mmCIF file of C-alpha atoms and ligand atoms in Angstrom:
data_model
loop_
_atom_site.group_PDB
_atom_site.id
_atom_site.type_symbol
_atom_site.label_atom_id
_atom_site.label_comp_id
_atom_site.label_asym_id
_atom_site.label_seq_id
_atom_site.Cartn_x
_atom_site.Cartn_y
_atom_site.Cartn_z
ATOM 1 C CA UNK W 1 -50.611 166.374 118.924
ATOM 2 C CA UNK W 2 -48.152 165.710 121.653
ATOM 3 C CA UNK W 3 -45.612 168.459 122.610
ATOM 4 C CA UNK W 4 -42.240 168.240 121.285
ATOM 5 C CA UNK W 5 -39.182 169.140 123.612
ATOM 6 C CA UNK W 6 -36.217 170.844 122.777
ATOM 7 C CA UNK W 7 -33.036 169.719 124.637
ATOM 8 C CA UNK W 8 -30.103 171.913 123.927
ATOM 9 C CA UNK W 9 -26.787 170.167 123.784
ATOM 10 C CA UNK W 10 -24.151 172.178 125.407
ATOM 11 C CA UNK W 11 -21.198 170.046 124.533
ATOM 12 C CA UNK W 12 -19.529 172.629 122.012
ATOM 13 C CA UNK W 13 -19.654 175.639 124.438
ATOM 14 C CA UNK W 14 -17.060 173.295 126.211
ATOM 15 C CA UNK W 15 -15.008 172.798 122.805
ATOM 16 C CA UNK W 16 -14.573 176.612 122.638
ATOM 17 C CA UNK W 17 -13.829 176.874 126.140
ATOM 18 C CA UNK W 18 -11.202 174.350 126.305
ATOM 19 C CA UNK W 19 -9.530 175.942 122.993
ATOM 20 C CA UNK W 20 -7.763 178.121 125.575
ATOM 21 C CA UNK W 21 -7.919 175.983 128.811
ATOM 22 C CA UNK W 22 -9.716 178.699 130.552
ATOM 23 C CA UNK W 23 -13.428 179.283 132.044
ATOM 24 C CA UNK W 24 -14.875 181.112 129.137
ATOM 25 C CA UNK W 25 -17.343 180.733 127.542
ATOM 26 C CA UNK W 26 -18.961 178.612 130.581
ATOM 27 C CA UNK W 27 -21.044 175.922 129.662
ATOM 28 C CA UNK W 28 -23.170 176.130 133.009
ATOM 29 C CA UNK W 29 -23.811 179.576 132.047
ATOM 30 C CA UNK W 30 -24.980 178.637 128.632
ATOM 31 C CA UNK W 31 -27.311 176.122 129.955
ATOM 32 C CA UNK W 32 -28.993 178.202 132.352
ATOM 33 C CA UNK W 33 -29.319 180.963 129.434
ATOM 34 C CA UNK W 34 -30.974 178.231 127.273
ATOM 35 C CA UNK W 35 -33.492 177.471 129.896
ATOM 36 C CA UNK W 36 -34.370 180.973 130.359
ATOM 37 C CA UNK W 37 -34.620 181.409 126.717
ATOM 38 C CA UNK W 38 -37.321 178.562 126.489
ATOM 39 C CA UNK W 39 -35.257 175.347 125.985
ATOM 40 C CA UNK W 40 -37.078 172.397 127.604
ATOM 41 C CA UNK W 41 -33.993 170.619 128.765
ATOM 42 C CA UNK W 42 -30.237 170.168 128.537
ATOM 43 C CA UNK W 43 -28.141 167.459 126.943
ATOM 44 C CA UNK W 44 -24.837 166.891 127.982
ATOM 45 C CA UNK W 45 -22.252 164.149 126.430
ATOM 46 C CA UNK W 46 -19.476 163.506 128.907
ATOM 47 C CA UNK W 47 -17.122 161.735 126.672
ATOM 48 C CA UNK W 48 -14.371 159.210 127.791
ATOM 49 C CA UNK W 49 -11.729 161.460 126.350
ATOM 50 C CA UNK W 50 -13.288 164.620 128.131
ATOM 51 C CA UNK W 51 -12.552 166.514 124.657
ATOM 52 C CA UNK W 52 -15.376 168.884 125.746
ATOM 53 C CA UNK W 53 -17.561 168.559 128.593
ATOM 54 C CA UNK W 54 -15.648 167.738 131.821
ATOM 55 C CA UNK W 55 -17.013 166.164 135.035
ATOM 56 C CA UNK W 56 -17.408 169.229 136.891
ATOM 57 C CA UNK W 57 -19.613 170.781 133.946
ATOM 58 C CA UNK W 58 -21.873 167.868 134.208
ATOM 59 C CA UNK W 59 -22.066 168.048 138.232
ATOM 60 C CA UNK W 60 -22.834 171.706 138.097
ATOM 61 C CA UNK W 61 -25.471 171.464 135.727
ATOM 62 C CA UNK W 62 -26.996 168.721 137.445
ATOM 63 C CA UNK W 63 -26.887 170.731 140.813
ATOM 64 C CA UNK W 64 -27.675 174.183 139.396
ATOM 65 C CA UNK W 65 -29.864 174.185 136.172
ATOM 66 C CA UNK W 66 -33.514 173.741 136.415
ATOM 67 C CA UNK W 67 -34.782 171.796 133.654
ATOM 68 C CA UNK W 68 -34.375 168.084 132.484
ATOM 69 C CA UNK W 69 -30.866 167.048 132.256
ATOM 70 C CA UNK W 70 -30.156 164.367 129.604
ATOM 71 C CA UNK W 71 -26.828 162.620 130.166
ATOM 72 C CA UNK W 72 -25.383 161.042 127.090
ATOM 73 C CA UNK W 73 -22.929 158.340 127.961
ATOM 74 C CA UNK W 74 -21.177 155.237 126.812
ATOM 75 C CA UNK W 75 -22.227 152.117 128.778
ATOM 76 C CA UNK W 76 -18.962 151.894 130.758
ATOM 77 C CA UNK W 77 -18.580 151.280 134.465
ATOM 78 C CA UNK W 78 -16.976 154.726 135.074
ATOM 79 C CA UNK W 79 -20.130 156.425 133.251
ATOM 80 C CA UNK W 80 -22.717 154.044 134.950
ATOM 81 C CA UNK W 81 -21.299 154.859 138.260
ATOM 82 C CA UNK W 82 -21.337 158.682 137.576
ATOM 83 C CA UNK W 83 -24.956 158.289 136.320
ATOM 84 C CA UNK W 84 -26.019 156.326 139.520
ATOM 85 C CA UNK W 85 -24.289 159.044 141.663
ATOM 86 C CA UNK W 86 -25.851 162.042 139.699
ATOM 87 C CA UNK W 87 -29.259 160.411 139.159
ATOM 88 C CA UNK W 88 -30.407 162.636 136.170
ATOM 89 C CA UNK W 89 -33.867 162.348 134.947
ATOM 90 C CA UNK W 90 -32.642 160.868 131.769
ATOM 91 C CA UNK W 91 -29.533 159.262 130.100
ATOM 92 C CA UNK W 92 -28.793 158.136 126.593
ATOM 93 C CA UNK W 93 -26.408 155.376 126.067
ATOM 94 C CA UNK W 94 -24.466 156.154 122.864
ATOM 95 C CA UNK W 95 -21.492 154.623 120.950
ATOM 96 C CA UNK W 96 -17.982 156.274 121.291
ATOM 97 C CA UNK W 97 -14.662 155.929 119.564
ATOM 98 C CA UNK W 98 -11.885 157.942 120.561
ATOM 99 C CA UNK W 99 -10.866 158.677 116.834
ATOM 100 C CA UNK W 100 -14.311 159.844 115.678
ATOM 101 C CA UNK W 101 -14.926 163.486 115.098
ATOM 102 C CA UNK W 102 -18.481 163.033 116.389
ATOM 103 C CA UNK W 103 -20.823 160.158 116.963
ATOM 104 C CA UNK W 104 -20.708 158.244 113.668
ATOM 105 C CA UNK W 105 -23.678 156.013 113.937
ATOM 106 C CA UNK W 106 -26.240 154.468 116.436
ATOM 107 C CA UNK W 107 -25.466 151.729 118.960
ATOM 108 C CA UNK W 108 -25.516 147.982 117.777
ATOM 109 C CA UNK W 109 -27.527 146.625 120.517
ATOM 110 C CA UNK W 110 -27.831 143.436 118.619
ATOM 111 C CA UNK W 111 -24.123 142.937 119.174
ATOM 112 C CA UNK W 112 -23.829 144.581 122.555
ATOM 113 C CA UNK W 113 -25.447 141.651 124.472
ATOM 114 C CA UNK W 114 -25.353 141.203 128.364
ATOM 115 C CA UNK W 115 -23.310 143.926 129.413
ATOM 116 C CA UNK W 116 -25.725 146.399 127.732
ATOM 117 C CA UNK W 117 -28.786 144.666 129.254
ATOM 118 C CA UNK W 118 -27.234 144.927 132.774
ATOM 119 C CA UNK W 119 -26.191 148.787 132.407
ATOM 120 C CA UNK W 120 -29.940 149.569 131.288
ATOM 121 C CA UNK W 121 -31.209 147.538 134.324
ATOM 122 C CA UNK W 122 -28.800 149.351 136.637
ATOM 123 C CA UNK W 123 -29.852 152.681 135.419
ATOM 124 C CA UNK W 124 -33.723 152.208 135.028
ATOM 125 C CA UNK W 125 -33.624 150.580 138.549
ATOM 126 C CA UNK W 126 -32.106 153.937 139.869
ATOM 127 C CA UNK W 127 -35.390 155.583 138.361
ATOM 128 C CA UNK W 128 -33.308 157.146 135.361
ATOM 129 C CA UNK W 129 -35.263 157.188 131.988
ATOM 130 C CA UNK W 130 -32.953 155.067 129.725
ATOM 131 C CA UNK W 131 -32.691 155.755 126.118
ATOM 132 C CA UNK W 132 -30.291 154.215 123.557
ATOM 133 C CA UNK W 133 -28.945 156.041 120.431
ATOM 134 C CA UNK W 134 -29.893 154.032 117.429
ATOM 135 C CA UNK W 135 -30.283 154.019 113.839
ATOM 136 C CA UNK W 136 -33.918 154.029 112.278
ATOM 137 C CA UNK W 137 -33.639 150.271 112.086
ATOM 138 C CA UNK W 138 -36.670 147.838 113.155
ATOM 139 C CA UNK W 139 -34.216 145.138 114.204
ATOM 140 C CA UNK W 140 -32.463 147.636 116.672
ATOM 141 C CA UNK W 141 -35.829 149.283 117.763
ATOM 142 C CA UNK W 142 -37.151 145.850 118.888
ATOM 143 C CA UNK W 143 -33.812 145.137 120.488
ATOM 144 C CA UNK W 144 -33.996 148.445 122.598
ATOM 145 C CA UNK W 145 -37.401 147.340 123.976
ATOM 146 C CA UNK W 146 -36.477 143.762 124.500
ATOM 147 C CA UNK W 147 -33.459 144.934 126.505
ATOM 148 C CA UNK W 148 -35.659 147.063 128.817
ATOM 149 C CA UNK W 149 -34.935 150.515 127.393
ATOM 150 C CA UNK W 150 -37.870 153.044 128.092
ATOM 151 C CA UNK W 151 -36.884 155.199 124.977
ATOM 152 C CA UNK W 152 -34.779 155.269 121.828
ATOM 153 C CA UNK W 153 -33.204 158.279 120.231
ATOM 154 C CA UNK W 154 -33.180 158.146 116.522
ATOM 155 C CA UNK W 155 -29.714 159.041 114.967
ATOM 156 C CA UNK W 156 -30.543 161.579 112.507
ATOM 157 C CA UNK W 157 -27.253 162.277 111.049
ATOM 158 C CA UNK W 158 -27.592 160.390 107.730
ATOM 159 C CA UNK W 159 -30.553 162.428 107.065
ATOM 160 C CA UNK W 160 -29.029 165.819 108.302
ATOM 161 C CA UNK W 161 -25.985 165.249 106.143
ATOM 162 C CA UNK W 162 -28.136 164.285 103.076
ATOM 163 C CA UNK W 163 -31.804 165.372 103.482
ATOM 164 C CA UNK W 164 -33.379 163.046 100.894
ATOM 165 C CA UNK W 165 -37.163 161.730 100.958
ATOM 166 C CA UNK W 166 -35.546 158.150 101.448
ATOM 167 C CA UNK W 167 -33.506 159.340 104.624
ATOM 168 C CA UNK W 168 -36.487 161.138 106.036
ATOM 169 C CA UNK W 169 -38.879 158.020 105.242
ATOM 170 C CA UNK W 170 -36.695 155.851 107.166
ATOM 171 C CA UNK W 171 -36.696 158.084 110.204
ATOM 172 C CA UNK W 172 -40.402 158.479 109.980
ATOM 173 C CA UNK W 173 -41.025 154.576 109.787
ATOM 174 C CA UNK W 174 -38.729 154.136 112.630
ATOM 175 C CA UNK W 175 -40.593 156.832 114.733
ATOM 176 C CA UNK W 176 -43.758 154.682 113.878
ATOM 177 C CA UNK W 177 -42.428 151.385 114.651
ATOM 178 C CA UNK W 178 -40.937 152.664 117.907
ATOM 179 C CA UNK W 179 -43.955 154.282 119.145
ATOM 180 C CA UNK W 180 -45.981 151.001 118.213
ATOM 181 C CA UNK W 181 -43.560 149.078 120.364
ATOM 182 C CA UNK W 182 -44.225 151.307 123.392
ATOM 183 C CA UNK W 183 -41.107 153.203 123.250
ATOM 184 C CA UNK W 184 -40.468 156.846 123.996
ATOM 185 C CA UNK W 185 -39.006 158.334 120.830
ATOM 186 C CA UNK W 186 -36.612 161.025 120.658
ATOM 187 C CA UNK W 187 -34.239 162.152 117.824
ATOM 188 C CA UNK W 188 -30.946 164.046 117.158
ATOM 189 C CA UNK W 189 -27.732 164.629 115.609
ATOM 190 C CA UNK W 190 -26.931 167.216 112.962
ATOM 191 C CA UNK W 191 -30.182 168.887 113.051
ATOM 192 C CA UNK W 192 -30.498 172.626 111.857
ATOM 193 C CA UNK W 193 -33.021 175.253 110.987
ATOM 194 C CA UNK W 194 -33.464 173.621 107.523
ATOM 195 C CA UNK W 195 -33.512 170.061 108.622
ATOM 196 C CA UNK W 196 -35.578 170.031 111.733
ATOM 197 C CA UNK W 197 -39.056 170.900 110.349
ATOM 198 C CA UNK W 198 -39.964 167.632 108.674
ATOM 199 C CA UNK W 199 -38.697 165.527 111.563
ATOM 200 C CA UNK W 200 -40.576 168.005 114.071
ATOM 201 C CA UNK W 201 -43.775 166.952 112.236
ATOM 202 C CA UNK W 202 -43.482 163.285 113.183
ATOM 203 C CA UNK W 203 -46.119 163.015 116.032
ATOM 204 C CA UNK W 204 -44.394 160.095 117.556
ATOM 205 C CA UNK W 205 -41.342 162.059 118.439
ATOM 206 C CA UNK W 206 -41.307 163.776 121.843
ATOM 207 C CA UNK W 207 -37.843 165.255 122.208
ATOM 208 C CA UNK W 208 -35.249 166.415 119.961
ATOM 209 C CA UNK W 209 -31.698 167.215 120.781
ATOM 210 C CA UNK W 210 -29.906 169.908 118.998
ATOM 211 C CA UNK W 211 -26.233 171.017 119.802
ATOM 212 C CA UNK W 212 -23.523 171.845 117.152
ATOM 213 C CA UNK W 213 -25.534 173.952 114.547
ATOM 214 C CA UNK W 214 -27.545 175.648 117.455
ATOM 215 C CA UNK W 215 -24.262 176.584 119.369
ATOM 216 C CA UNK W 216 -22.560 177.607 116.109
ATOM 217 C CA UNK W 217 -25.514 179.852 115.140
ATOM 218 C CA UNK W 218 -25.548 181.387 118.288
ATOM 219 C CA UNK W 219 -22.357 183.162 117.452
ATOM 220 C CA UNK W 220 -24.161 185.009 114.715
ATOM 221 C CA UNK W 221 -27.755 185.362 116.277
ATOM 222 C CA UNK W 222 -27.281 184.860 120.018
ATOM 223 C CA UNK W 223 -28.462 181.943 121.944
ATOM 224 C CA UNK W 224 -31.737 183.204 123.095
ATOM 225 C CA UNK W 225 -32.592 184.167 119.618
ATOM 226 C CA UNK W 226 -31.638 180.825 117.937
ATOM 227 C CA UNK W 227 -33.490 178.919 120.775
ATOM 228 C CA UNK W 228 -36.548 181.064 119.915
ATOM 229 C CA UNK W 229 -36.178 180.343 116.254
ATOM 230 C CA UNK W 230 -36.139 176.517 116.985
ATOM 231 C CA UNK W 231 -39.122 176.684 119.200
ATOM 232 C CA UNK W 232 -40.851 178.762 116.561
ATOM 233 C CA UNK W 233 -39.945 175.881 113.971
ATOM 234 C CA UNK W 234 -41.326 173.219 116.356
ATOM 235 C CA UNK W 235 -44.571 175.189 117.110
ATOM 236 C CA UNK W 236 -45.239 175.435 113.320
ATOM 237 C CA UNK W 237 -44.305 171.806 112.752
ATOM 238 C CA UNK W 238 -46.717 170.696 115.528
ATOM 239 C CA UNK W 239 -49.476 172.977 114.225
ATOM 240 C CA UNK W 240 -49.640 170.978 111.027
HETATM 241 C C1 DXP V 301 -25.141 161.237 120.211
HETATM 242 C C2 DXP V 301 -25.096 162.399 119.459
HETATM 243 O O1 DXP V 301 -25.357 162.359 118.250
HETATM 244 C C3 DXP V 301 -24.513 163.820 120.238
HETATM 245 O O2 DXP V 301 -25.378 164.047 120.878
HETATM 246 C C4 DXP V 301 -23.050 163.606 120.358
HETATM 247 O O3 DXP V 301 -22.785 164.402 121.660
HETATM 248 C C5 DXP V 301 -22.076 163.836 119.450
HETATM 249 O O4 DXP V 301 -20.846 164.064 120.034
HETATM 250 P P1 DXP V 301 -20.272 165.329 120.136
HETATM 251 O O5 DXP V 301 -21.042 166.534 120.761
HETATM 252 O O6 DXP V 301 -18.843 165.114 120.672
HETATM 253 O O7 DXP V 301 -19.995 165.817 118.558
HETATM 254 N N1 LIG V 302 -28.074 163.598 120.518
HETATM 255 C C1 LIG V 302 -27.808 164.426 119.647
HETATM 256 C C2 LIG V 302 -27.477 165.685 120.324
HETATM 257 O O1 LIG V 302 -27.512 165.796 121.699
HETATM 258 C C3 LIG V 302 -26.940 166.920 119.489
HETATM 259 O O2 LIG V 302 -26.217 166.703 118.386
HETATM 260 P P1 LIG V 302 -25.678 167.709 117.485
HETATM 261 O O3 LIG V 302 -26.735 168.627 117.073
HETATM 262 O O4 LIG V 302 -24.494 168.299 118.173
HETATM 263 O O5 LIG V 302 -25.194 166.915 116.253
#
């Protein structure tokens, strides 16, 4: 079965750092430690309101951290210009609303139209692997393929919040439909020790990005130990 990569989202190291306006804990140091502990990559969401990750965090991780950087971004001119300047290996286009506590749902590609198509073309044209963060919906998956995305990230939030068989089955079907359409399939949002195992068993998924739970659990267990446990969960899930 194909490998499943763990991308560690360090957004909420920055949340804690920003609580006092200082420099500790340092998200870049966390990213380096995560890679040393076995993470396969780092995900960073530079939000328009900079509520957690700041521009310098992104620039430093891009310059200093070995490992696949996945830059989560809104499809705005500001973020596109930043991505074209930094040239991360991958980006993931996500919806953003200032009032949201966290990402509330997938991007509605069907409603986005020409500006999104242009953003995808500019990013992909710069050699960046472009994913779009969407619900596990066949129409959105087909729209992602048609608009030129190489990858999708399935929003696992509804399942993570309410891990019913129906929510899991929707993700499994979405992964199958996306892989059949020739898309690279990622997944993320709200995943934890308890909710990751069945998602990690989907053979079509090649990367999961995990942040909030992982960073929070690190307070109790230490970042390396939490990453080791997630890697063990993935290994066990992939062993079938
Ligand atoms: C797109 C997604 O689900 C997360 O990667 C995103 O970063 C969540 O936003 P916050 O990190 O601000 O909660
Ligand atoms: N794209 C999902 C991600 O990067 C992390 O989401 P979360 O684990 O912080 O909810």
